[in-house]
Coordinates of C-alpha atoms in Angstrom, one line a residue:
M1 CA 157.5 13.3 104.8
K2 CA 156.8 13.0 101.2
I3 CA 154.6 14.9 98.7
K4 CA 153.4 13.6 95.2
M5 CA 154.0 16.8 93.0
P6 CA 152.8 16.8 89.7
V7 CA 155.0 16.5 86.9
D8 CA 155.3 19.7 85.6
V9 CA 156.2 21.5 89.0
R10 CA 158.8 18.7 89.2
M11 CA 160.0 19.8 86.0
I12 CA 159.9 23.4 87.0
I13 CA 161.7 23.0 90.3
D14 CA 164.5 20.8 88.8
R15 CA 165.0 23.1 85.8
I16 CA 165.6 25.9 88.7
E17 CA 167.9 23.7 90.8
K18 CA 170.0 22.6 87.7
N19 CA 170.7 26.6 87.1
G20 CA 172.2 26.9 90.7
F21 CA 169.2 27.8 92.3
S22 CA 166.9 26.7 95.1
A23 CA 163.3 26.5 94.7
Y24 CA 160.0 24.9 96.9
A25 CA 156.2 24.4 96.1
V26 CA 155.1 26.5 98.8
G27 CA 151.8 27.5 100.7
G28 CA 148.4 26.3 99.9
C29 CA 149.7 23.3 97.7
V30 CA 151.8 22.2 100.8
R31 CA 148.7 22.5 103.3
D32 CA 146.4 20.6 101.0
S33 CA 148.7 17.9 100.0
L34 CA 149.2 17.2 103.9
L35 CA 145.4 17.3 104.3
Q36 CA 145.2 14.6 101.6
K37 CA 143.3 17.3 99.6
E38 CA 143.9 17.9 95.7
P39 CA 145.4 21.3 95.4
N40 CA 143.8 24.0 93.2
D41 CA 147.2 25.4 92.3
W42 CA 150.8 24.8 92.9
D43 CA 152.6 28.1 93.7
I44 CA 156.5 28.0 93.5
C45 CA 159.2 30.0 95.7
T46 CA 162.9 30.2 94.6
N47 CA 166.0 32.5 95.6
A48 CA 166.3 33.0 91.5
L49 CA 165.3 36.7 90.4
P50 CA 162.7 37.4 88.1
T51 CA 165.0 38.1 85.3
D52 CA 166.5 34.7 86.3
I53 CA 163.2 33.0 86.1
L54 CA 162.7 35.0 82.7
R55 CA 165.9 33.6 81.3
I56 CA 165.8 30.1 82.6
F57 CA 162.2 29.7 81.2
Q58 CA 162.6 31.6 78.1
D59 CA 161.6 28.8 75.6
F60 CA 158.2 28.8 77.8
H61 CA 155.3 31.2 77.3
T62 CA 155.7 33.8 80.2
F63 CA 154.3 37.2 81.7
D64 CA 155.2 39.5 84.5
A65 CA 152.5 41.3 85.7
G66 CA 153.6 40.7 89.0
I67 CA 157.0 41.4 88.8
K68 CA 156.9 44.5 90.8
H69 CA 156.5 41.8 93.4
G70 CA 159.0 39.1 92.6
T71 CA 156.4 36.8 90.8
V72 CA 156.8 35.6 87.0
S73 CA 154.1 33.3 85.5
V74 CA 155.1 30.6 83.7
V75 CA 152.9 28.3 81.2
V76 CA 153.5 24.7 81.1
N77 CA 151.1 22.4 79.2
S78 CA 148.3 25.2 79.6
V79 CA 148.3 25.5 83.1
V80 CA 150.1 29.0 84.6
Y81 CA 152.5 28.5 87.5
E82 CA 153.6 31.7 89.8
I83 CA 157.3 31.6 90.6
T84 CA 157.7 34.1 93.2
T85 CA 161.1 35.1 94.4
F86 CA 162.0 35.1 98.3
R87 CA 161.0 38.6 99.4
I88 CA 161.0 40.6 102.7
D89 CA 157.7 42.7 102.4
G90 CA 158.1 46.5 103.2
E91 CA 155.7 48.6 105.4
Y92 CA 152.1 48.5 105.1
F93 CA 149.8 51.6 105.2
D94 CA 146.8 50.3 103.6
N95 CA 146.2 47.4 105.6
R96 CA 146.4 45.4 102.3
H97 CA 149.8 45.8 100.6
P98 CA 153.3 46.4 101.2
E99 CA 154.7 49.6 99.8
N100 CA 157.7 47.7 98.6
V101 CA 159.2 44.3 98.7
E102 CA 163.3 43.5 99.3
F103 CA 164.3 40.2 97.5
T104 CA 165.8 37.7 100.1
D105 CA 168.0 34.6 99.5
D106 CA 166.7 33.2 102.7
L107 CA 163.7 30.9 102.2
I108 CA 162.9 30.9 105.9
T109 CA 162.8 34.9 106.0
D110 CA 160.3 34.5 103.3
L111 CA 158.0 32.1 105.1
S112 CA 158.3 34.6 108.4
R113 CA 156.1 36.9 106.5
R114 CA 153.1 34.7 105.5
D115 CA 149.9 34.6 107.3
F116 CA 149.2 31.5 109.2
T117 CA 151.8 28.7 109.9
V118 CA 149.8 26.1 107.9
N119 CA 150.5 28.1 105.1
A120 CA 153.9 28.9 105.8
M121 CA 155.3 25.5 104.6
A122 CA 157.7 24.7 101.4
Y123 CA 158.6 21.4 100.0
S124 CA 161.2 20.0 97.3
E125 CA 162.0 16.7 96.6
R126 CA 165.6 17.4 97.2
T127 CA 164.9 19.2 100.6
G128 CA 161.7 17.4 102.1
L129 CA 159.4 19.8 104.2
V130 CA 160.7 22.9 105.2
D131 CA 158.5 24.0 108.1
P132 CA 159.8 26.7 110.8
F133 CA 156.6 27.4 112.5
Y134 CA 155.4 24.2 112.9
G135 CA 152.3 24.4 110.1
A136 CA 152.1 20.5 110.1
Y137 CA 151.6 20.4 113.8
D138 CA 149.1 23.0 113.7
L139 CA 147.7 20.8 110.5
E140 CA 147.5 17.8 113.0
L141 CA 145.5 20.1 115.5
M142 CA 143.9 21.5 112.8
A143 CA 144.1 24.8 114.1
V144 CA 144.5 28.4 112.2
R145 CA 147.6 30.2 114.2
C146 CA 149.0 33.3 112.6
V147 CA 152.6 33.4 111.9
G148 CA 154.0 35.5 114.8
N149 CA 152.2 38.3 116.3
P150 CA 148.5 38.0 115.0
V151 CA 147.9 41.6 115.5
L152 CA 151.0 42.6 113.3
R153 CA 149.8 40.1 110.7
F154 CA 146.1 41.8 110.6
N155 CA 147.6 45.2 110.5
E156 CA 149.5 44.0 107.3
D157 CA 147.0 42.6 105.6
A158 CA 143.3 42.8 107.0
L159 CA 141.9 40.4 104.5
R160 CA 143.8 37.8 106.3
I161 CA 140.9 38.1 109.1
M162 CA 138.5 37.0 106.5
R163 CA 141.0 34.0 105.5
A164 CA 141.1 33.0 109.0
L165 CA 137.4 32.8 109.3
R166 CA 137.4 31.1 105.8
F167 CA 139.8 28.6 106.4
A168 CA 138.2 27.8 109.8
S169 CA 135.1 27.3 108.2
C170 CA 135.9 25.4 105.1
Y171 CA 138.5 23.4 106.6
N172 CA 136.7 22.6 109.9
M173 CA 139.4 24.1 111.9
A174 CA 139.8 25.9 115.2
I175 CA 141.0 29.1 115.8
E176 CA 144.0 29.3 118.0
K177 CA 143.1 31.4 121.2
H178 CA 145.8 34.6 120.5
T179 CA 144.4 34.5 116.8
A180 CA 140.8 35.0 117.6
Q181 CA 141.8 37.3 120.2
A182 CA 143.5 39.6 117.5
I183 CA 140.9 39.2 115.0
F184 CA 138.2 40.7 117.6
E185 CA 140.7 43.2 118.3
C186 CA 141.6 44.1 114.7
K187 CA 138.2 43.4 113.1
N188 CA 137.4 47.5 112.4
L189 CA 140.1 47.2 110.2
L190 CA 137.9 45.2 107.5
K191 CA 136.5 48.8 106.8
N192 CA 140.0 49.5 104.7
I193 CA 139.4 46.3 102.4
A194 CA 137.4 46.5 99.0
A195 CA 134.1 45.2 99.2
E196 CA 135.2 43.2 96.3
R197 CA 137.9 41.1 98.2
I198 CA 135.4 40.7 101.4
V199 CA 132.8 38.8 99.2
S200 CA 135.6 36.7 97.4
E201 CA 136.2 34.9 100.8
F202 CA 132.7 35.6 102.3
N203 CA 130.9 33.5 99.3
K204 CA 133.5 30.6 100.2
L205 CA 133.0 30.8 104.0
V206 CA 129.6 30.6 104.2
C207 CA 129.8 27.4 102.1
G208 CA 132.3 25.9 104.5
E209 CA 131.1 22.9 106.7
S210 CA 131.6 25.0 109.9
C211 CA 129.9 27.9 108.5
E212 CA 127.3 28.1 111.5
Y213 CA 129.9 27.8 114.2
I214 CA 132.0 30.5 112.7
L215 CA 129.2 32.7 112.0
R216 CA 127.7 32.6 115.6
R217 CA 131.3 33.1 117.4
F218 CA 132.4 35.7 115.1
K219 CA 129.1 37.5 114.6
T220 CA 130.6 40.9 115.4
V221 CA 133.8 40.7 113.1
F222 CA 130.7 39.8 110.3
A223 CA 128.6 42.8 111.3
E224 CA 131.9 45.4 110.6
F225 CA 130.6 44.8 106.5
L226 CA 127.1 43.6 107.3
P227 CA 126.2 45.9 110.6
E228 CA 122.2 45.2 109.3
I229 CA 122.8 41.6 111.0
T230 CA 123.1 43.0 114.6
I231 CA 119.5 43.6 114.9
M232 CA 119.2 39.9 114.8
F233 CA 121.6 38.9 117.5
G234 CA 119.9 37.9 120.5
Y235 CA 116.6 38.8 118.9
E236 CA 113.9 36.8 120.7
Q237 CA 110.6 35.8 118.3
H238 CA 108.3 34.8 120.9
T239 CA 106.1 32.9 118.3
P240 CA 105.4 28.6 118.8
H241 CA 106.6 28.7 115.5
H242 CA 110.2 29.2 116.8
N243 CA 112.6 28.0 119.3
K244 CA 115.6 29.8 118.7
T245 CA 116.5 33.5 118.5
L246 CA 116.4 35.1 115.1
W247 CA 120.4 34.7 114.6
R248 CA 120.5 31.2 115.5
H249 CA 117.3 30.3 113.5
T250 CA 119.4 32.2 110.5
T251 CA 122.6 30.2 110.9
C252 CA 120.9 27.0 111.3
A253 CA 118.7 27.7 108.2
M254 CA 122.2 28.4 106.4
T255 CA 123.5 24.9 106.8
N256 CA 120.2 23.3 105.8
I257 CA 120.3 24.2 102.3
E258 CA 123.1 23.2 99.6
P259 CA 126.5 24.9 100.3
E260 CA 126.0 27.3 97.2
P261 CA 126.6 31.1 97.7
L262 CA 123.3 32.1 96.1
L263 CA 121.2 29.9 98.7
R264 CA 123.7 30.5 101.5
I265 CA 123.1 34.4 101.2
T266 CA 119.6 34.1 100.8
M267 CA 119.0 32.5 104.0
L268 CA 121.4 34.6 105.6
L269 CA 119.2 37.5 104.7
H270 CA 115.7 36.0 104.1
D271 CA 114.5 37.0 108.0
L272 CA 116.3 40.3 108.2
G273 CA 113.4 42.4 107.9
K274 CA 111.4 40.9 111.0
P275 CA 111.9 43.0 113.5
M276 CA 110.6 45.9 111.2
A277 CA 107.5 43.8 110.6
C278 CA 106.6 42.6 114.2
K279 CA 103.4 42.9 115.8
K280 CA 102.5 41.9 119.0
D281 CA 99.3 40.4 120.4
P282 CA 98.3 41.4 124.0
D283 CA 99.6 38.3 125.1
G284 CA 103.0 38.9 124.0
T285 CA 102.8 36.3 120.9
A286 CA 104.7 38.2 117.7
H287 CA 103.5 38.4 114.1
F288 CA 105.7 39.2 111.1
K289 CA 103.4 39.7 108.4
G290 CA 105.1 41.5 105.2
H291 CA 108.2 40.5 106.7
P292 CA 109.7 39.2 103.4
K293 CA 109.3 42.6 101.7
F294 CA 111.3 44.7 104.3
S295 CA 114.0 41.6 103.9
A296 CA 114.3 41.9 100.5
V297 CA 114.3 45.8 100.2
M298 CA 117.3 45.4 103.0
A299 CA 118.9 42.7 100.7
R300 CA 119.3 44.8 98.0
Q301 CA 121.1 47.7 99.6
I302 CA 123.4 45.3 101.3
L303 CA 124.4 43.2 97.8
E304 CA 124.6 46.5 96.0
R305 CA 126.8 47.9 98.3
L306 CA 128.9 44.7 98.5
K307 CA 129.2 45.1 94.7
Y308 CA 127.4 41.4 94.3
S309 CA 126.7 40.8 90.4
R310 CA 123.3 42.3 89.1
E311 CA 122.1 38.5 88.6
F312 CA 123.2 37.2 91.8
I313 CA 121.4 40.3 93.5
D314 CA 118.0 39.6 91.6
D315 CA 118.1 35.8 92.1
C316 CA 118.6 36.5 96.2
V317 CA 116.1 39.4 96.3
T318 CA 113.4 37.5 94.2
L319 CA 114.1 34.3 96.5
I320 CA 113.9 36.4 99.5
A321 CA 110.8 38.2 98.4
Y322 CA 108.8 34.7 98.1
H323 CA 110.3 32.9 100.8
D324 CA 107.2 32.9 103.1
V325 CA 104.7 32.1 100.4
R326 CA 102.3 29.6 101.9
L327 CA 102.3 26.8 99.2
T328 CA 99.6 24.6 99.4
G329 CA 100.7 22.3 96.7
S330 CA 97.9 23.1 94.1
K331 CA 99.3 23.4 90.5
P332 CA 97.2 26.5 89.6
Q333 CA 99.6 28.2 93.0
I334 CA 102.6 26.9 91.8
R335 CA 102.1 27.5 88.1
R336 CA 101.5 31.4 89.2
V337 CA 104.5 31.4 91.3
M338 CA 106.8 29.8 88.5
N339 CA 105.3 32.7 86.2
K340 CA 106.4 35.3 88.6
I341 CA 110.1 33.8 89.3
G342 CA 110.6 31.2 86.7
E343 CA 111.4 27.5 86.9
T344 CA 115.1 27.8 87.9
N345 CA 114.2 30.1 90.9
M346 CA 111.0 27.8 91.6
R347 CA 113.5 25.0 92.4
R348 CA 115.8 27.1 94.4
L349 CA 112.4 28.4 96.2
L350 CA 111.9 25.0 97.2
K351 CA 115.1 24.2 98.7
V352 CA 114.9 28.1 100.6
Q353 CA 111.4 26.9 102.4
Y354 CA 112.8 23.2 103.2
A355 CA 115.6 25.0 104.9
D356 CA 113.6 27.6 106.6
L357 CA 111.3 24.9 107.9
M358 CA 114.0 22.6 109.0
A359 CA 115.1 25.9 111.3
Q360 CA 111.9 26.3 112.9
S361 CA 110.5 24.7 116.4
M362 CA 108.1 21.3 115.6
Y363 CA 105.3 23.1 116.1
K364 CA 102.9 22.0 113.5
R365 CA 106.0 20.7 111.5
D366 CA 104.0 17.5 110.3
E367 CA 101.4 19.7 108.8
K368 CA 103.7 22.5 107.3
F369 CA 105.9 19.7 105.6
E370 CA 102.7 18.0 104.6
K371 CA 102.1 20.8 102.4
F372 CA 105.7 21.3 101.4
N373 CA 106.0 17.7 100.3
L374 CA 102.9 18.3 98.1
A375 CA 104.3 21.3 96.5
C376 CA 107.2 19.4 95.6
K377 CA 105.4 16.7 93.8
S378 CA 103.2 19.2 91.9
F379 CA 106.4 21.4 90.7
D380 CA 108.2 17.9 89.5
E381 CA 104.7 16.8 87.8
I382 CA 104.5 20.8 86.1
V383 CA 108.0 20.1 84.9
K384 CA 107.5 16.4 83.6
E385 CA 104.6 17.4 81.8
K386 CA 105.8 20.6 80.3
D387 CA 102.6 22.5 81.7
C388 CA 101.8 26.4 80.3
F389 CA 103.2 28.9 82.9
T390 CA 104.4 31.2 80.6
L391 CA 103.3 33.2 77.7
K392 CA 106.0 31.5 75.2
Q393 CA 104.3 28.6 76.0
L394 CA 100.7 29.9 75.2
D395 CA 99.6 27.9 71.9
I396 CA 98.2 31.5 70.9
N397 CA 100.4 34.9 70.4
G398 CA 100.1 38.5 69.0
H399 CA 100.2 37.6 65.7
D400 CA 97.3 35.4 66.1
L401 CA 95.3 38.5 67.8
I402 CA 96.3 40.7 64.8
K403 CA 94.7 38.5 62.4
M404 CA 91.5 38.7 64.7
G405 CA 91.7 42.3 64.1
I406 CA 93.0 43.2 67.4
T407 CA 95.8 45.5 66.6
D408 CA 96.1 47.6 69.9
G409 CA 99.5 46.7 71.8
K410 CA 98.0 47.1 75.6
Q411 CA 94.9 45.1 74.5
I412 CA 96.9 42.3 73.0
G413 CA 99.0 42.0 76.1
E414 CA 96.0 42.0 78.2
T415 CA 94.1 39.4 76.3
L416 CA 97.3 37.0 76.1
N417 CA 97.8 37.6 80.1
K418 CA 94.0 36.6 80.9
L419 CA 94.4 33.5 78.6
L420 CA 97.3 32.7 80.2
G421 CA 95.7 32.9 83.7
M422 CA 92.9 30.9 82.6
V423 CA 95.3 28.3 81.2
M424 CA 97.3 28.3 84.7
D425 CA 94.4 28.0 86.5
E426 CA 93.0 24.9 84.4
T427 CA 90.2 26.7 83.1
L428 CA 91.1 26.6 79.8
E429 CA 92.9 24.4 77.6
N430 CA 95.9 25.5 75.8
K431 CA 94.9 24.9 72.3
N432 CA 95.2 27.5 69.7
S433 CA 91.5 26.8 68.4
I434 CA 90.1 26.8 71.8
L435 CA 92.4 29.9 72.9
I436 CA 91.4 32.0 69.8
Q437 CA 87.8 31.5 70.7
K438 CA 88.0 32.8 74.0
A439 CA 90.1 35.6 72.8
K440 CA 87.2 36.4 70.5
E441 CA 84.9 36.3 73.5
I442 CA 87.0 38.4 75.9
N443 CA 87.2 41.2 73.2
S444 CA 83.6 40.7 71.9
L445 CA 84.5 40.1 68.5

């Protein structure tokens, strides 16, 4: 079994071998190569000590920030390659990092400490594939299986739970039954993992091809860091607009939108407030008036707790707050929404509404999509024709009003906003002379 390695990777391995040591490409790059995917990076493992690596590559730029754990980074043609000495991990007390590491000259021992069999393979052109835990076989099965005892692996590093789920989602893999059982058994350990680390894995997971299946099967695992979602599990919506439970609607909606973290997370949280907003008719039919506000408030709390960026939070909350706006397709309405949320988020909002509609029942679907398609058409025309929907686009500004004798800041703002409203509603042309005349009328000048 041959793997085509980049020229610089071959050079690094050759140089180490010529100095009397062994070296291999290891981990994800081997896995991805066997899957016929382009690896994101190439990691190298060796029996050479970090001091040996620094000597062997003394004519290259190196840095040793990870030397405590046996890793030296070497820069070749502006690409950073991590070279790590074979090691044995010490005890784990924080469910994340070993207290210490011990170097070894045995490759198999090094591979035995890794998370999953598909990541516990090494390769060199001299030796070929080294696969003591049958990772290549699991790749053929498309199975995620822990190396050794899965409970032990997850207790060592609980983030491996998220990595297992992410691999299954992104690579469309099945999780081997003992590994799956251990995930459920150890899920509470996720509480010991930093929010930023969980989010890094979760953002990739929700963009995976199999995210819907993984979110459904392992929903109680995700509830460890998203306890708010439990209210959606098995929640019947009791409305003709929906033929799925709230959780099934949510996960279905996620797969109907582009695999971008912002859009997928928006769909994950868009209906979270429905149970709080629920009102029922005497016949049991449910209504969820005002649920976007509940969802938006809850989403902000969740995203702040998980330490998402301020921009991500603001955009996500905005999309959730506006996701249920009934767009008729009229340009004045579209312009007013664009004025509130901006062109970029308006484009995203249309994607959100499409995903939401696709996850609903067939009840009035044709009627809903007729209005939705008209809204898309109106939006495209507004953008193409560069219609005015912001004060910046208005053909009048504060200096014009000051020249007219209006000097109060509040009065200037109110006047400009009134003019913008009329322009957006198509009752006033966006032309300076016309706007000045209307401003005089508004202010009785």
